[in-house]
XYZ file of C-alpha atoms in Angstrom:
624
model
C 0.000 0.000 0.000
C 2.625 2.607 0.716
C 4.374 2.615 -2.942
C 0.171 3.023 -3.843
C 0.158 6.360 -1.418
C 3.151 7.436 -2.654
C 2.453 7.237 -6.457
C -0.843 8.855 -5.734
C 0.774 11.578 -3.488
C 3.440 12.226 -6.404
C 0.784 12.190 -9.040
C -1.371 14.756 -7.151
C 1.177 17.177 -6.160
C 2.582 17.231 -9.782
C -1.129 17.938 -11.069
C -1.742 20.896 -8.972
C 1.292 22.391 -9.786
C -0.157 23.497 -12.733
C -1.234 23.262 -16.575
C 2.725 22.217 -17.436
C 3.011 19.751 -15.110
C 0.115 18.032 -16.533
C 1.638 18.654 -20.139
C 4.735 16.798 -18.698
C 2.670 13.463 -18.079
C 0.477 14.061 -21.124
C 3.791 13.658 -22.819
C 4.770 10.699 -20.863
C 1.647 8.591 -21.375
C 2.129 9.567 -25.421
C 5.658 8.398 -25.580
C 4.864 5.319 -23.232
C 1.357 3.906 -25.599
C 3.403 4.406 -28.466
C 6.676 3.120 -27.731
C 4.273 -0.277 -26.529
C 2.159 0.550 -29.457
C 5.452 -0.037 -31.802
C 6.909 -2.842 -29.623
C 3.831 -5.095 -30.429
C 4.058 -4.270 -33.899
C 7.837 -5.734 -33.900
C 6.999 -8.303 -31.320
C 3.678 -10.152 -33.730
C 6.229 -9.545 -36.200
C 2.530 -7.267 -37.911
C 3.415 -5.263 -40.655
C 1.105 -3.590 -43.542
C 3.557 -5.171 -46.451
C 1.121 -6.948 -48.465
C 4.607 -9.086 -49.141
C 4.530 -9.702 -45.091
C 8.175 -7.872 -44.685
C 8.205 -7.349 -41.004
C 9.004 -3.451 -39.937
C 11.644 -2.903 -37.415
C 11.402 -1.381 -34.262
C 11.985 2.259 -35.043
C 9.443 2.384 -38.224
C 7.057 0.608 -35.796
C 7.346 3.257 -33.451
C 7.059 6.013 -36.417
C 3.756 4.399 -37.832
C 2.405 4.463 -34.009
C 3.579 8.556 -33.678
C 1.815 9.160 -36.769
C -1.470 7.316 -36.347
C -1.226 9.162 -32.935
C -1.025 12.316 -34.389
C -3.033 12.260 -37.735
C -5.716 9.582 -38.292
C -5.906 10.383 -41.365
C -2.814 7.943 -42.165
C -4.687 5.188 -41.430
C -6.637 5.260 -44.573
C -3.784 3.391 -46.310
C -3.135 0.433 -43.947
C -3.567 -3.244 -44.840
C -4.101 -5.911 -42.648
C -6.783 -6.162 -39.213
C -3.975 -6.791 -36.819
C -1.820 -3.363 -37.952
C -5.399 -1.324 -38.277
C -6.496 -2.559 -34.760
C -2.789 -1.830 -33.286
C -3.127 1.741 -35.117
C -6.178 2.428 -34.304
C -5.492 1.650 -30.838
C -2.501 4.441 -31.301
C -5.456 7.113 -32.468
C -7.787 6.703 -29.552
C -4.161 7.434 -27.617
C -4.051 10.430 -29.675
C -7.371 11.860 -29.465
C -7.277 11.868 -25.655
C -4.108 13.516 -25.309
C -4.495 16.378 -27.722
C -8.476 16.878 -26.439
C -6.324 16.686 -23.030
C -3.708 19.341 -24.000
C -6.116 21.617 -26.045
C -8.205 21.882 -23.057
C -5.016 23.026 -20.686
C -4.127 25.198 -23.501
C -7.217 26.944 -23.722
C -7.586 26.933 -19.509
C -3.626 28.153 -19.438
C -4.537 31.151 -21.579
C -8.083 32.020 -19.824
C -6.217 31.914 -16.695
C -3.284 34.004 -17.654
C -5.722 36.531 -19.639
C -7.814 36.781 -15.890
C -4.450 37.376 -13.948
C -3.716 39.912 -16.624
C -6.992 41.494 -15.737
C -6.043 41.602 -12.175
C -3.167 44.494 -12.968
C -0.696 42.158 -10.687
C 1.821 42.365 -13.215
C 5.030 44.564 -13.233
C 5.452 48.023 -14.863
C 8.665 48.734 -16.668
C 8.561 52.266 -17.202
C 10.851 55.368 -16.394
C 10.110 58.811 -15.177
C 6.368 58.120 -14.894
C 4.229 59.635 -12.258
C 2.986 57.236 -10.035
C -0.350 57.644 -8.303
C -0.721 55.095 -5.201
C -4.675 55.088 -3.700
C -8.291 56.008 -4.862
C -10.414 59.137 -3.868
C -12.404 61.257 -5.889
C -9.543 63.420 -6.699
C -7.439 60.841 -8.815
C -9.423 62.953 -12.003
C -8.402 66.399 -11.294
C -4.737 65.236 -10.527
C -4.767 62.999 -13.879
C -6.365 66.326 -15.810
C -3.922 68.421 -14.412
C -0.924 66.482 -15.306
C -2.332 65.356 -18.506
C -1.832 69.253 -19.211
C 1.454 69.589 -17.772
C 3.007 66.664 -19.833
C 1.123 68.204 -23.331
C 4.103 69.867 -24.372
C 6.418 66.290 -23.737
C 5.944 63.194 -25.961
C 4.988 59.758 -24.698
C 4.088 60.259 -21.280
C 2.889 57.995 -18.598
C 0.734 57.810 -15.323
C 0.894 55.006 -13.675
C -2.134 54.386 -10.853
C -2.006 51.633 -8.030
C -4.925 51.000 -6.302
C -6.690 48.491 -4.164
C -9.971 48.300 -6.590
C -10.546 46.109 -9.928
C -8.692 47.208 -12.908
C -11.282 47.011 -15.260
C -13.655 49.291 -13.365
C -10.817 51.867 -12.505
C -10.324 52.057 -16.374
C -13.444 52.149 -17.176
C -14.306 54.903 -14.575
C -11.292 56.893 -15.915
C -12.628 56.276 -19.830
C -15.692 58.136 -18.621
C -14.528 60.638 -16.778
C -11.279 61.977 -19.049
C -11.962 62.410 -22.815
C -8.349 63.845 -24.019
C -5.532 61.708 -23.242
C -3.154 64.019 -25.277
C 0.485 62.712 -25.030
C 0.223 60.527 -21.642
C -0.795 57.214 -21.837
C -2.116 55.931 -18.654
C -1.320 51.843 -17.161
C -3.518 50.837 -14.149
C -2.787 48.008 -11.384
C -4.430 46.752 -8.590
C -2.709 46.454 -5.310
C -3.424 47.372 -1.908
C -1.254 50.331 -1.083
C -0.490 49.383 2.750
C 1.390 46.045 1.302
C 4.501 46.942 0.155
C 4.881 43.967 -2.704
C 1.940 45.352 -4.290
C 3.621 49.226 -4.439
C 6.197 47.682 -6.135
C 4.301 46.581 -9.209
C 4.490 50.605 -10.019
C 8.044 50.905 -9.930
C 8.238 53.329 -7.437
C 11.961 53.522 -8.018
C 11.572 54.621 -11.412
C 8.797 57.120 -10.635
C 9.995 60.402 -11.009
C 6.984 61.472 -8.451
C 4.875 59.446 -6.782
C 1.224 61.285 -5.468
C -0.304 59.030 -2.346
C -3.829 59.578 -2.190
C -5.994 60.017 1.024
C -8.819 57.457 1.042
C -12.366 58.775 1.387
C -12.941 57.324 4.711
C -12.507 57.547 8.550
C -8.494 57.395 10.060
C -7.206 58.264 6.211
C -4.446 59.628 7.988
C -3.405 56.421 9.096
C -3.770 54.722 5.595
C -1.680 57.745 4.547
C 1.038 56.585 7.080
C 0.747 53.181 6.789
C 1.316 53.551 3.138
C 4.379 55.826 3.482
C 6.203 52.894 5.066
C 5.170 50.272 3.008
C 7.011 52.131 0.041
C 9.971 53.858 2.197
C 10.797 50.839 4.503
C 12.005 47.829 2.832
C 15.138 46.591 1.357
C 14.966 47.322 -2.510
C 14.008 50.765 -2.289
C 16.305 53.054 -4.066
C 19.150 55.065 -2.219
C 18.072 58.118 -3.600
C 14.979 60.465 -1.808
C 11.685 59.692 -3.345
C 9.516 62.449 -4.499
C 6.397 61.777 -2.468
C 3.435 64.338 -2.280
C 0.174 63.272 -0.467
C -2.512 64.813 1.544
C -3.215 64.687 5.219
C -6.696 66.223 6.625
C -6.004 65.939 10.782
C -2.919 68.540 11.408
C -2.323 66.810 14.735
C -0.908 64.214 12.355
C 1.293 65.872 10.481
C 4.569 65.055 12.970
C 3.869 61.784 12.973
C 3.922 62.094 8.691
C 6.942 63.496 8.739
C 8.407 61.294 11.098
C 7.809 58.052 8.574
C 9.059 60.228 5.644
C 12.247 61.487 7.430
C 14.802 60.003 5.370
C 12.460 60.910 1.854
C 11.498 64.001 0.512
C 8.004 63.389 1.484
C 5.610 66.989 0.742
C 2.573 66.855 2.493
C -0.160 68.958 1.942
C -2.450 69.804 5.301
C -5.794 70.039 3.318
C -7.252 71.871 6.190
C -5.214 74.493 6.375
C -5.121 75.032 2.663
C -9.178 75.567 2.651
C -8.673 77.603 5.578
C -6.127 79.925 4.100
C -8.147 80.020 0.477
C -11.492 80.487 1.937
C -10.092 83.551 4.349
C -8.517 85.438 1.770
C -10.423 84.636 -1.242
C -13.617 85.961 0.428
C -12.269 89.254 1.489
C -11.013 90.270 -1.771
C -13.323 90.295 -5.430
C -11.435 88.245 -8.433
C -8.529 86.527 -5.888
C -10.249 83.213 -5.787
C -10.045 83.487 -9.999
C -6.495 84.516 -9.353
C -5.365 81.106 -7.424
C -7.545 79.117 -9.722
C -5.420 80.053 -12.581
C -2.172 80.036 -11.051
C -3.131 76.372 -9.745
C -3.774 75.379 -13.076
C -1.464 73.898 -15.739
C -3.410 75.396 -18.233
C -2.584 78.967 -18.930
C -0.294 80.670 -16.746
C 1.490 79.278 -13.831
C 4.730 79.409 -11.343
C 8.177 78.709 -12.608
C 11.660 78.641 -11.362
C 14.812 79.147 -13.382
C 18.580 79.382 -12.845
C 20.052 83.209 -11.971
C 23.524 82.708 -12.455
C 22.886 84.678 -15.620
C 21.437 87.690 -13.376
C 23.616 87.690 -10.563
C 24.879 91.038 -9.634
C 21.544 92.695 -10.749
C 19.170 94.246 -8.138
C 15.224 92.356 -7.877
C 13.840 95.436 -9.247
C 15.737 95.541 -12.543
C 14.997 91.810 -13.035
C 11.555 92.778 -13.093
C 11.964 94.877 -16.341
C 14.228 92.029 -18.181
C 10.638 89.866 -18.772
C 8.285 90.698 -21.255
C 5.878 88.014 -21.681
C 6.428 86.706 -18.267
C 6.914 88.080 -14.548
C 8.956 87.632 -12.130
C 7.621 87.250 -8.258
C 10.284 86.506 -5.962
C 13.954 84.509 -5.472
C 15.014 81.233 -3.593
C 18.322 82.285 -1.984
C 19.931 79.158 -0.021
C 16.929 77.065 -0.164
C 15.151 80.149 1.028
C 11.621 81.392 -0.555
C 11.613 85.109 -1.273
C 8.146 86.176 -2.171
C 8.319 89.964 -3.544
C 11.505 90.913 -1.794
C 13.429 93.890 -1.400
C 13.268 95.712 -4.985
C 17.119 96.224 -3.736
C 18.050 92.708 -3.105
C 20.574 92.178 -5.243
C 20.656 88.425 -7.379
C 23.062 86.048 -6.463
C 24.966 83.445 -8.773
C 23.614 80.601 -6.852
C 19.688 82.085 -6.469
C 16.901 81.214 -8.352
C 14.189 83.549 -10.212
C 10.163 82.996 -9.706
C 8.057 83.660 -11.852
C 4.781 83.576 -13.412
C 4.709 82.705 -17.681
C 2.613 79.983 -19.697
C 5.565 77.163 -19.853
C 9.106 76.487 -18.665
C 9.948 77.172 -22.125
C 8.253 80.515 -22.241
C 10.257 81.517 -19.495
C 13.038 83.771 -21.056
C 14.478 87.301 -20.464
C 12.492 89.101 -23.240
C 11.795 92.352 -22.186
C 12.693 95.363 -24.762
C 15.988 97.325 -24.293
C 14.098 100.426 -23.279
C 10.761 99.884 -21.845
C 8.617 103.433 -22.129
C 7.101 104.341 -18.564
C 5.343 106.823 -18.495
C 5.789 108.469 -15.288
C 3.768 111.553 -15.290
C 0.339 109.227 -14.744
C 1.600 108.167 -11.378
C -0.599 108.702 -8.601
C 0.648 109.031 -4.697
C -1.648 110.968 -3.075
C -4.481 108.716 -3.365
C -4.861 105.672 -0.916
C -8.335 103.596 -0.528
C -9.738 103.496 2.661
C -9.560 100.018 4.480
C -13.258 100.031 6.451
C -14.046 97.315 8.823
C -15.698 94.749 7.298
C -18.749 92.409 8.427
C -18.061 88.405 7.815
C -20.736 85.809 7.943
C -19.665 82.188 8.555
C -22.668 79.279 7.852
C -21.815 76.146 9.375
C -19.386 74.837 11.288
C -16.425 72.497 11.392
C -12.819 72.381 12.113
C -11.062 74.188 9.459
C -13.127 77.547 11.143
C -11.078 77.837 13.964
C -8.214 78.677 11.352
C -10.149 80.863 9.386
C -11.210 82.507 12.287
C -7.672 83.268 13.416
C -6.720 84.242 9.684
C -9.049 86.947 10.023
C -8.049 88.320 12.375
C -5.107 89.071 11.187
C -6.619 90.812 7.688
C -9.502 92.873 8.940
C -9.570 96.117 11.119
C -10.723 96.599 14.376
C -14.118 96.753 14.867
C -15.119 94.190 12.542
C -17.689 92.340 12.981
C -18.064 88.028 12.610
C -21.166 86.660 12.939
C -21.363 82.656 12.674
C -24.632 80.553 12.336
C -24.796 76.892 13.265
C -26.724 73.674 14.825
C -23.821 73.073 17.203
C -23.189 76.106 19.011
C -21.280 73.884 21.544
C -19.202 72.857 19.650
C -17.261 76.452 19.124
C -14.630 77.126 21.525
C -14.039 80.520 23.286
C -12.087 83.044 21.178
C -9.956 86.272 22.322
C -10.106 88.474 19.122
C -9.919 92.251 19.105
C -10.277 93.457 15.783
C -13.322 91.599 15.437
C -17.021 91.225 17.636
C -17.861 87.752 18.032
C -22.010 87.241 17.007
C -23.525 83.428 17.469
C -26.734 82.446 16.096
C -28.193 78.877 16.596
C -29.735 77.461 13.261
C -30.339 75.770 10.674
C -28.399 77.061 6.988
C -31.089 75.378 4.892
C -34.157 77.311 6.477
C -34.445 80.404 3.769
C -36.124 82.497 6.290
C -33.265 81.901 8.835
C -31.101 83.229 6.262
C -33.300 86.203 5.304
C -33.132 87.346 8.938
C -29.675 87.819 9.303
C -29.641 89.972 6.146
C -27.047 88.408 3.818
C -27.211 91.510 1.444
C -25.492 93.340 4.570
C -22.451 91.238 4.923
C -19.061 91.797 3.005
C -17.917 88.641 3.106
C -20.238 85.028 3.821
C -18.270 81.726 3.971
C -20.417 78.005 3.576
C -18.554 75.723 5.374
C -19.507 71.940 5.214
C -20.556 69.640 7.900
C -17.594 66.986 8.789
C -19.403 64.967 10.965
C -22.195 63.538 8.510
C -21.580 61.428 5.050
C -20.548 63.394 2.115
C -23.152 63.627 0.078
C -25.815 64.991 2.761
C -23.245 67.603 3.883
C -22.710 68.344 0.230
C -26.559 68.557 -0.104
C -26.741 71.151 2.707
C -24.578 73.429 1.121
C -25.994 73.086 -2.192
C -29.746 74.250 -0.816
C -27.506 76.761 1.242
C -26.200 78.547 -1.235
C -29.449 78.049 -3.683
C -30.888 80.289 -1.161
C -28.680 82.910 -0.475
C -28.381 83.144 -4.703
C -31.900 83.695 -4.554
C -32.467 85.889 -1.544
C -29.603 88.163 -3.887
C -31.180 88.179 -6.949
C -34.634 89.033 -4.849
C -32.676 92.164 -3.144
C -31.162 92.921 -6.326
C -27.537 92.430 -5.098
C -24.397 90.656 -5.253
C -23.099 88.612 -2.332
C -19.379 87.709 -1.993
C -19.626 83.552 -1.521
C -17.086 81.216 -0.747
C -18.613 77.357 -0.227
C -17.127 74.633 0.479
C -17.625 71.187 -1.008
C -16.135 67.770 -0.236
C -16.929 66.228 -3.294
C -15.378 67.082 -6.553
C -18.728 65.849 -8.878
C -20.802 68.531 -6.612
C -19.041 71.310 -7.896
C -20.333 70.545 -11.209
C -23.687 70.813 -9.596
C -23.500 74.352 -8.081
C -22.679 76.081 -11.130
C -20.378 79.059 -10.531
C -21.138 81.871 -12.795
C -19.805 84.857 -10.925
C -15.769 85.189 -9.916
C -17.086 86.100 -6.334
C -19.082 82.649 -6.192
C -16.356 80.127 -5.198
C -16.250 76.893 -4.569
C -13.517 75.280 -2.362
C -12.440 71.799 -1.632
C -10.962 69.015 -2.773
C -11.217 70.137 -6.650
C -8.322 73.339 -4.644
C -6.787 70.381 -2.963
C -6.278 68.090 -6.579
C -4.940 71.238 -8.128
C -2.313 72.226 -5.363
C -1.269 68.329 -5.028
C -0.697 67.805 -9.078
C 1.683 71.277 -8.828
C 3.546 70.135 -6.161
C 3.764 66.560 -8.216
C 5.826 68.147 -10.941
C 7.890 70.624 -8.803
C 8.483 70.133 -4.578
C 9.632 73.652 -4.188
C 5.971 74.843 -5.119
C 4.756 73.844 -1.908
C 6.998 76.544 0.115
C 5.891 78.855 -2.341
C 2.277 78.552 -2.155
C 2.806 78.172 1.742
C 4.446 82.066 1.906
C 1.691 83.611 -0.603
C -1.339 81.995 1.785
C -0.200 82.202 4.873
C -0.845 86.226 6.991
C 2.961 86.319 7.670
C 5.036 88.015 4.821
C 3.760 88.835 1.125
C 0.459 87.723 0.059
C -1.750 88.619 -3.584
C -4.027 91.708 -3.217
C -6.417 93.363 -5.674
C -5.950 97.485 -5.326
C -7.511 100.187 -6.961
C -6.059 100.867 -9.942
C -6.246 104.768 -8.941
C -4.394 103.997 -6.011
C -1.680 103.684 -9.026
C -2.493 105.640 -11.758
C -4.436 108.771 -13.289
C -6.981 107.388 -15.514
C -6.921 110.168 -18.332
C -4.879 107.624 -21.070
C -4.027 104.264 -21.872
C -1.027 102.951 -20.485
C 1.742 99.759 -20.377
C 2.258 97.023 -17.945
C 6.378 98.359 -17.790
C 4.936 101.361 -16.110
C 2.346 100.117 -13.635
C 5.430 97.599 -12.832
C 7.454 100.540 -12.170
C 4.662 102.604 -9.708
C 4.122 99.447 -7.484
C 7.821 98.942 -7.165
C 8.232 101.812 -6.049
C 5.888 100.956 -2.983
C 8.045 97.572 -2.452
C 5.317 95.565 -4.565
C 5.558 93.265 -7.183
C 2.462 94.166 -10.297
C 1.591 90.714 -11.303
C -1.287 91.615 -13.510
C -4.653 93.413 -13.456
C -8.470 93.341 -13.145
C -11.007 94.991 -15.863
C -14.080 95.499 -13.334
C -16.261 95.795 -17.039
C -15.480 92.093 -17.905
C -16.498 90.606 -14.369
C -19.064 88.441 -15.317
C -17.417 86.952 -18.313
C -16.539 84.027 -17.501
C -14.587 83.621 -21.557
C -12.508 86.366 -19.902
C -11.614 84.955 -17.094
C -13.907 86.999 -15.272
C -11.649 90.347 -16.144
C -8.803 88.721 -14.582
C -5.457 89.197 -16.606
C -2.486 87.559 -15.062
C 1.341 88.269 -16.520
C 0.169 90.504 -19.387
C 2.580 91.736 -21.955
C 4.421 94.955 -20.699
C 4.648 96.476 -23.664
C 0.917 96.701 -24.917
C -1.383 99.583 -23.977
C -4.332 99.187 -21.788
C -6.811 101.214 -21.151
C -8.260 101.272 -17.292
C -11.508 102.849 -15.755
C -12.942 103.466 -12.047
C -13.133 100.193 -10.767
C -10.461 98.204 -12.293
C -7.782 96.781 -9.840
C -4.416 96.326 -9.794
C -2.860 92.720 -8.892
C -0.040 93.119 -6.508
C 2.157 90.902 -4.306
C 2.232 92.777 -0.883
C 2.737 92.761 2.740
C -0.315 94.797 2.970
C-alpha cells in the first residue's frame, strides 16, 4: 500500500502544480502507448507489407507517432492486426491532444484573468505614479495630462486596491483627451509593500499618495508611506512623495515616517482655511489662485540666476516681457516679492509667473517706455471694517477665524450661524465682535433674517461629521438660497462654499468670480503642482499664509491717473516703487465673463497699452 500512497501523493502534487506539469505526463503517457504501441508491432512480427516484410522497431514506433497524431494515415493500412494496433494508437491520440487543447485553452483564460487583475510589473521610467483612490485621482490625472502636453509619450501610472477594469473604465468616462500621456492601471493594496512595487516606485519620477475617502485616512496615509519607504529594494536616492493629510495633529507623525524621503505633504485643512479667508475678502482673488493652480494657462516657474547675478530684484523685473517675475530662492530660502534692492546672487533662483518652462526667457525690450507723469501718490483707498458671515461649522473655522483676524480692522464684525453652538470654543479676538446664532443654513427664512445683502464677506462651510453627500446637499440648498435671496434684493453677495466632493461642484454652477467653490477640486490642483515641482509647496505656503507677502487686488487709482491708456512696464514701475511686485490686473467691465476669465489678466505683456476705468484693480504681491 505505501508505494500506492506514494504514487498517488506524487501524481497529485505534480497535477496541482499546474497546466505544465500536466503537459509533462500528457507527454509521458504519449511516448509510453506508443513506444508499446510499436513494440507489439515488432513483437507479432505485424506489418502492412502486403509481401509480409516485417518493420523494425523504429518504423514501428514512427507508424504508431503518426497514427497518434493524424488519423488520417490510417486510410492506407492493410491488414486487421496493424489497423487494430493503429487504431489503438489514435484513440491514444485523441485523448491527449483533447487533453492538452483543453489546458491550452484553460492556461490562456487563466493568464488573460491574472492579466486582468493588474498584478503584473510596470517597466517604465520617469512616470508619475499615483498610489490610492479618492475622488480626486481625475483632477490630478487632468492636471498632469496638461502639464506633460508639451512632452511626448508620457505615462501615469495608478495603483490602487480596486478592480482594474472598473478603474479604467471609470477613468474612460470621466477623461476624454488623453493628449500625449498614456495611462497603465494596477491593482494592489497600497499598505502592502509587494503590491507598491508593481508601479516601480523607483523609477517614478513622483509618486502622489492619495488620502482614502474614509474615517483614520491619515493612518492609511502613514501606513502607506512605510510600506514604500521601509524595505530593502528601495532606491538610495529620496523619493519624491506628495500626499494629503486632513487631521494637522498628524502631520509630525507624517513626517516622522518620511524622514529620510522628501516626502511633501499637503495639510488640506489648512489650505481651505487659508483660500477660503482670503479669497472671500477680496473680489477676483479666488479666480487669481484658480489660474495660477492650473497647468493650463499661466502658472509658477523657477529658473537658474547665475545669468542675473549682480543685478538688483527690481531691474529683473523689467528684463521679462511676456512673463513676470515674483520673488527669489536664496539658499533654499523662498523670497516672495523681496526687497526691490536685493541684489541676485549666482547661486539664487528667479520665480516667476509665464505659460511654460519654455516661455520663461528674459524678453523684455531694451528700453521699456514708462510713463511716469500718470503716477498717482496721493491717493490711498480706505480700508473700512468689514462684516463676515460664517454658515456652518467644522474644524477648518477655527483657522479661518484666526486668519481673520489678522486681515480685517478693528471693529469688525463676525457673525457665525450653526446647529452646534457647543461645539465652538471661546475666542480672544480684538479686531473683530464675536455674534452666534443657533440654526439651521437650509431654512431660507433663517437666512433672510440675518440679512445676507449686509455682509461683506459670507463663507459656507460643510458639515464633517455627517456622510458626504448629505453635507454636500446642505450646502448646495444653502447657497441656492442665499443666490436667490440676492437676486430678490437685487444684489451681489461675496460667496465662498465649500464642497467635499469634486462631482458637486459641477452641480453648483459658478457663474460669478465672487461665487467660489472650495475643496478638494483646490486640494487636486495644489497636489498635481507640487507633483511636478516640490519647491511649489513653500511657495504657495508664503503667498497663503498672513505672515510676509500675500496677492491683493488694489484700486487701480491707487496707481495711476486714468486720463490715457497705459503699459504694464509702467504700472510695474509705480508698485515697485511701494516695495510691490504688479503681477497683472483686473477689468471690473469684464467681471461676469466668464470667456474672460472673469476680467482677470495675469502676466500681461508689458509692452501693450491698456486702457483702465474706475473700478479696475491692480494685482499686486504685498505685505499689505
Amino acid at each position: 500500500m505505501n508505494w500506492k500512497n506514494n504514487l498517488r501523493y506524487y501524481f497529485e502534487n505534480t497535477i496541482s502544480s499546474g497546466p505544465i506539469a500536466v503537459i509533462k505526463w500528457l507527454a509521458i503517457i504519449s511516448f509510453v502507448s506508443i513506444f508499446i504501441i510499436g513494440l507489439l508491432i515488432v513483437i507479432f512480427g505485424i506489418s502492412d507489407d502486403p509481401e509480409g516484410n516485417p518493420l523494425n522497431l523504429l518504423e514501428a514506433i514512427w507508424q504508431s507517432l503518426m497514427a497518434t497524431l493524424d488519423s488520417g494515415t490510417m486510410g492506407g493500412d492493410v491488414g486487421w492486426p496493424f489497423r487494430v494496433l493503429r487504431f489503438g494508437a489514435t484513440l491514444v491520440g485523441i485523448f491527449v491532444i483533447s487533453m492538452l487543447i483543453g489546458i491550452i485553452s484553460s492556461g490562456i483564460d487563466e493568464k488573460l484573468e491574472e492579466l486582468k487583475k493588474g498584478k503584473s510589473f510596470v517597466i517604465e521610467k520617469n512616470h508619475t505614479l499615483i498610489i490610492g483612490w479618492s475622488n480626486k485621482i481625475f483632477s490630478i490625472i487632468e492636471e498632469i495630462i496638461e502639464a506633460n502636453a508639451n512632452q511626448r509619450n508620457q505615462r501615469i501610472v495608478i495603483v490602487a486596491d480596486r478592480d482594474k477594469v472598473e478603474m479604467e473604465d471609470e477613468i474612460k468616462s470621466k477623461i476624454e483627451d488623453l493628449k500625449t500621456t498614456r495611462i497603465i492601471v494596477r491593482s494592489g493594496n497600497p499598505l502592502v509593500v509587494g503590491d507598491t512595487l508593481v508601479g516601480n516606485p523607483n523609477e517614478a519620477r513622483s509618486i502622489i499618495l492619495l488620502s482614502p475617502d474614509e474615517a483614520d485616512a491619515d493612518m492609511h496615509v502613514i501606513k502607506s508611506i512605510m510600506s514604500l519607504t521601509n524595505r530593502s529594494n528601495r532606491k538610495k536616492e529620496t523619493y519624491r512623495i506628495v500626499t494629503e493629510i486632513k487631521d494637522r495633529s498628524n502631520l509630525e507623525a507624517v513626517q516622522l515616517v518620511g524622514q529620510m524621503d522628501d516626502v511633501v505633504v499637503v495639510d488640506s485643512s489648512e489650505l481651505v482655511a487659508h483660500i477660503t479667508t482670503q479669497t472671500c475678502r477680496q473680489s477676483g482673488l479666488s479666480v487669481v489662485y484658480s489660474t495660477l493652480l492650473r497647468f493650463e494657462g499661466d502658472e509658477i516657474y523657477m529658473i537658474d540666476a547665475k545669468s542675473f547675478s549682480g543685478k538688483t530684484y527690481k531691474e529683473v523685473l523689467f528684463m521679462f516681457n511676456s512673463s513676470v517675475i515674483i520673488g527669489v530662492q536664496s539658499s533654499g530660502k523662498i523670497q516672495i516679492n523681496p526687497s526691490m534692492d536685493y541684489v541676485i546672487q549666482a547661486q539664487d533662483e528667479l520665480i516667476g509667473i509665464t505659460t511654460d518652462d519654455d516661455t520663461f526667457i528674459p524678453d523684455g525690450v531694451s528700453s521699456p517706455v514708462i510713463d511716469s507723469s500718470i503716477f498717482n501718490f496721493d491717493r490711498k483707498s480706505n480700508i473700512s471694517k468689514e462684516r463676515t458671515l460664517i454658515l456652518g461649522w467644522n474644524e477648518t473655522a477655527i483657522t479661518m477665524i484666526n486668519e481673520l483676524e489678522n486681515y480685517v480692522q478693528p471693529g469688525s464684525e463676525l457673525c457665525i450661524l450653526t446647529e452646534e453652538l457647543q461645539a465652538i470654543p471661546s475666542f480672544e479676538l480684538k479686531n473683530q465682535t464675536l455674534r452666534l446664532m443657533e440654526g439651521d443654513i437650509q431654512h431660507r427664512k433663517t437666512l433672510e433674517s440675518l440679512q445676507p445683502e449686509s455682509f461683506d464677506n459670507i463663507i459656507i462651510l460643510s458639515n464633517h461629521d455627517i456622510d458626504v453627500q448629505q453635507s454636500d446637499s446642505k450646502t448646495l440648498i444653502c447657497l441656492l438660497h442665499l443666490r436667490s435671496i440676492a437676486e430678490k434684493k437685487s444684489t451681489q453677495l461675496k460667496i465662498v462654499s465649500e464642497m467635499r466632493d469634486i462631482r458637486n461642484r459641477e452641480i453648483a454652477v459658478v457663474a460669478k468670480a465672487d461665487d467660489f467653490i472650495v475643496g478638494d477640486n483646490i486640494i487636486s490642483l495644489l497636489i498635481a503642482q507640487i507633483a511636478e515641482n516640490h519647491k511649489l509647496k513653500a511657495i504657495f505656503d508664503d503667498l497663503l499664509n498672513a505672515d510676509g507677502s500675500e496677492i491683493y487686488l488694489k484700486p487701480i487709482e491707487d496707481y495711476i491717473q486714468l486720463d490715457k491708456p497705459t503699459n504694464f512696464y509702467t504700472l510695474l514701475e509705480r508698485a515697485a516703487q511701494s516695495n510691490q511686485t504688479a503681477i497683472g490686473y483686473r477689468q471690473i467691465s469684464d467681471k461676469e465673463n466668464e470667456h474672460r476669465n472673469f476680467g482677470v489678466q495675469l502676466n500681461p505683456r508689458k509692452d501693450e497699452l491698456v486702457s483702465f476705468g474706475s473700478g479696475d484693480f491692480l494685482i499686486v504681491i504685498s505685505e499689505e
